[in-house]
Short mmCIF file of C-alpha atoms in Angstrom, two decimals:
data_model
loop_
_atom_site.label_atom_id
_atom_site.label_comp_id
_atom_site.label_asym_id
_atom_site.label_seq_id
_atom_site.Cartn_x
_atom_site.Cartn_y
_atom_site.Cartn_z
CA MET A 1 -192.69 -95.66 -114.62
CA LEU A 2 -189.16 -94.92 -114.80
CA PRO A 3 -186.99 -97.90 -114.65
CA VAL A 4 -185.92 -98.92 -110.98
CA ARG A 5 -182.93 -100.16 -110.18
CA ASN A 6 -181.82 -103.29 -108.11
CA TYR A 7 -178.29 -102.77 -106.42
CA ARG A 8 -178.55 -106.03 -104.20
CA ASN A 9 -176.24 -107.95 -105.97
CA GLN A 10 -174.02 -105.45 -107.81
CA THR A 11 -170.07 -105.13 -106.88
CA TRP A 12 -169.00 -102.12 -108.15
CA LEU A 13 -168.10 -100.92 -104.83
CA PRO A 14 -165.22 -104.10 -105.00
CA THR A 15 -164.39 -102.86 -108.58
CA LEU A 16 -163.80 -99.62 -108.26
CA PHE A 17 -161.59 -100.02 -105.28
CA ASN A 18 -159.77 -102.64 -107.11
CA GLU A 19 -159.47 -100.55 -110.67
CA LEU A 20 -158.21 -97.91 -108.35
CA PHE A 21 -155.29 -99.87 -107.08
CA GLU A 22 -154.66 -102.06 -110.07
CA ASP A 23 -153.08 -99.40 -112.15
CA TRP A 24 -150.48 -98.53 -108.45
CA THR A 25 -148.96 -102.59 -109.44
CA PRO A 26 -146.88 -103.02 -112.39
CA THR A 27 -145.85 -106.14 -111.01
CA VAL A 28 -144.16 -108.37 -113.77
CA HIS A 29 -142.00 -111.56 -112.76
CA THR A 30 -139.44 -112.19 -115.48
CA THR A 31 -135.84 -114.71 -115.42
CA PRO A 32 -133.31 -111.62 -116.92
CA ALA A 33 -132.37 -112.25 -120.34
CA PHE A 34 -128.21 -114.50 -120.89
CA ASN A 35 -126.55 -114.42 -124.10
CA VAL A 36 -123.20 -116.33 -124.95
CA ILE A 37 -122.01 -115.07 -127.72
CA GLU A 38 -118.05 -117.20 -129.11
CA ASN A 39 -115.12 -116.16 -130.59
CA ASP A 40 -111.79 -116.42 -131.38
CA LYS A 41 -110.08 -115.37 -127.96
CA GLY A 42 -112.85 -116.62 -125.56
CA TYR A 43 -116.88 -116.54 -124.49
CA GLN A 44 -119.18 -113.60 -123.37
CA VAL A 45 -122.15 -113.70 -121.50
CA GLU A 46 -124.73 -111.12 -121.46
CA VAL A 47 -127.80 -110.33 -118.90
CA ALA A 48 -130.05 -107.88 -119.20
CA ALA A 49 -131.11 -106.28 -116.62
CA PRO A 50 -132.50 -102.86 -117.29
CA GLY A 51 -132.56 -100.78 -113.88
CA MET A 52 -130.05 -102.58 -112.05
CA SER A 53 -126.94 -101.81 -111.05
CA LYS A 54 -124.11 -103.85 -110.49
CA ASP A 55 -123.90 -104.19 -106.62
CA ASP A 56 -126.88 -105.78 -107.12
CA PHE A 57 -125.39 -107.90 -108.90
CA LYS A 58 -122.69 -111.34 -106.95
CA ILE A 59 -120.35 -113.34 -109.02
CA HIS A 60 -118.66 -116.08 -108.39
CA LEU A 61 -117.16 -119.23 -109.81
CA ASP A 62 -118.20 -122.49 -106.45
CA ASP A 63 -117.23 -125.24 -105.55
CA LYS A 64 -117.56 -127.25 -109.34
CA ASN A 65 -116.30 -124.56 -111.51
CA ASN A 66 -119.53 -123.68 -111.63
CA LEU A 67 -120.00 -119.41 -112.85
CA VAL A 68 -122.81 -118.02 -110.19
CA VAL A 69 -124.10 -114.56 -111.63
CA ARG A 70 -126.66 -113.55 -108.45
CA LEU A 71 -129.08 -110.42 -108.89
CA GLU A 72 -130.47 -109.02 -105.31
CA LYS A 73 -132.27 -106.15 -104.81
CA LYS A 74 -134.20 -104.34 -102.06
CA GLU A 75 -136.94 -100.76 -102.12
CA GLU A 76 -138.64 -99.02 -100.53
CA SER A 77 -141.43 -97.24 -102.27
CA ARG A 78 -143.61 -93.96 -99.92
CA GLN A 79 -146.19 -92.86 -101.40
CA ASN A 80 -147.56 -90.19 -98.51
CA ASP A 81 -144.63 -88.24 -96.07
CA ASP A 82 -144.58 -89.96 -93.00
CA ASP A 83 -146.95 -87.51 -91.08
CA ARG A 84 -149.14 -88.32 -93.50
CA ARG A 85 -151.69 -92.86 -92.81
CA TYR A 86 -150.82 -93.92 -95.72
CA LEU A 87 -153.49 -96.02 -98.03
CA ARG A 88 -150.26 -98.01 -100.02
CA HIS A 89 -146.92 -98.96 -99.64
CA GLU A 90 -144.80 -100.86 -100.98
CA PHE A 91 -141.73 -103.25 -100.59
CA SER A 92 -140.10 -104.86 -103.27
CA TYR A 93 -137.21 -107.60 -103.21
CA THR A 94 -135.69 -109.57 -106.23
CA THR A 95 -133.97 -112.39 -107.19
CA PHE A 96 -132.58 -114.24 -109.09
CA GLN A 97 -129.73 -116.99 -109.67
CA GLN A 98 -128.66 -118.89 -112.64
CA SER A 99 -125.39 -120.78 -112.50
CA LEU A 100 -123.19 -121.87 -115.92
CA ILE A 101 -120.95 -124.87 -116.67
CA LEU A 102 -117.71 -123.13 -117.77
CA PRO A 103 -115.99 -125.18 -120.46
CA ASP A 104 -112.53 -126.75 -119.82
CA THR A 105 -110.62 -123.84 -122.50
CA VAL A 106 -111.61 -121.35 -119.73
CA ASN A 107 -108.82 -119.19 -117.99
CA LYS A 108 -110.86 -118.16 -114.62
CA GLN A 109 -108.12 -116.20 -113.02
CA GLY A 110 -108.89 -114.13 -116.05
CA ILE A 111 -112.40 -113.10 -115.59
CA THR A 112 -113.83 -109.75 -116.10
CA ALA A 113 -117.57 -108.09 -115.71
CA THR A 114 -118.74 -104.30 -116.71
CA MET A 115 -122.26 -102.78 -115.96
CA GLN A 116 -123.04 -100.49 -118.93
CA ASP A 117 -126.24 -99.65 -119.84
CA GLY A 118 -128.54 -101.57 -118.29
CA VAL A 119 -126.62 -105.09 -119.51
CA LEU A 120 -124.22 -107.09 -116.87
CA THR A 121 -121.26 -108.24 -119.52
CA ILE A 122 -118.75 -111.46 -118.53
CA THR A 123 -115.93 -111.69 -120.54
CA LEU A 124 -114.11 -115.02 -119.99
CA PRO A 125 -111.13 -115.15 -121.89
CA LYS A 126 -109.79 -119.13 -123.38
CA LYS A 127 -106.75 -120.12 -122.20
CA THR A 128 -104.47 -120.06 -124.75
CA PRO A 129 -102.25 -123.41 -126.02
CA GLU A 130 -98.90 -122.56 -123.77
CA GLU A 131 -101.81 -121.79 -120.41
CA LYS A 132 -103.39 -125.65 -121.86
CA GLU A 133 -98.98 -127.05 -121.70
CA ALA A 134 -98.47 -125.26 -118.32
CA GLU A 135 -101.93 -127.33 -116.22
CA LEU A 136 -100.18 -130.44 -118.01
CA GLN A 137 -99.47 -133.01 -114.94
CA TYR A 138 -97.17 -134.97 -116.03
CA ILE A 139 -95.81 -137.90 -113.93
CA GLU A 140 -92.48 -138.92 -113.98
CA ILE A 141 -92.06 -143.36 -113.87
CA LYS A 142 -90.20 -145.06 -111.67
#
């Protein structure tokens, strides 16, 4: 006599369906890695951002003179032509913001940024002794 399978408690169909679509959605949520480097001339902030472009970033100084790095990327991918019925239609939205407290020794007017090979590099030059002296405000005694 052959064994008879009981399918009443089987969950193979939902499992098969999930496995079919599981490979299509590699969703990994990470925060970009930051490196901060100091030398005699200033600081460099490196942000690892593979797959991003310079247009995805906004960099500014806030009202407290903190350096704010903001990333925002919107993407849409379609797997079928417009005349077909979508079984899967994906939209992607990535946003990230990091604020860095700048030391008083940074020349805020000299800050520059470049993007190359998936790494955003922000250069923060230090003030020269002449610039430090020029910032001092002397008060006349009457």
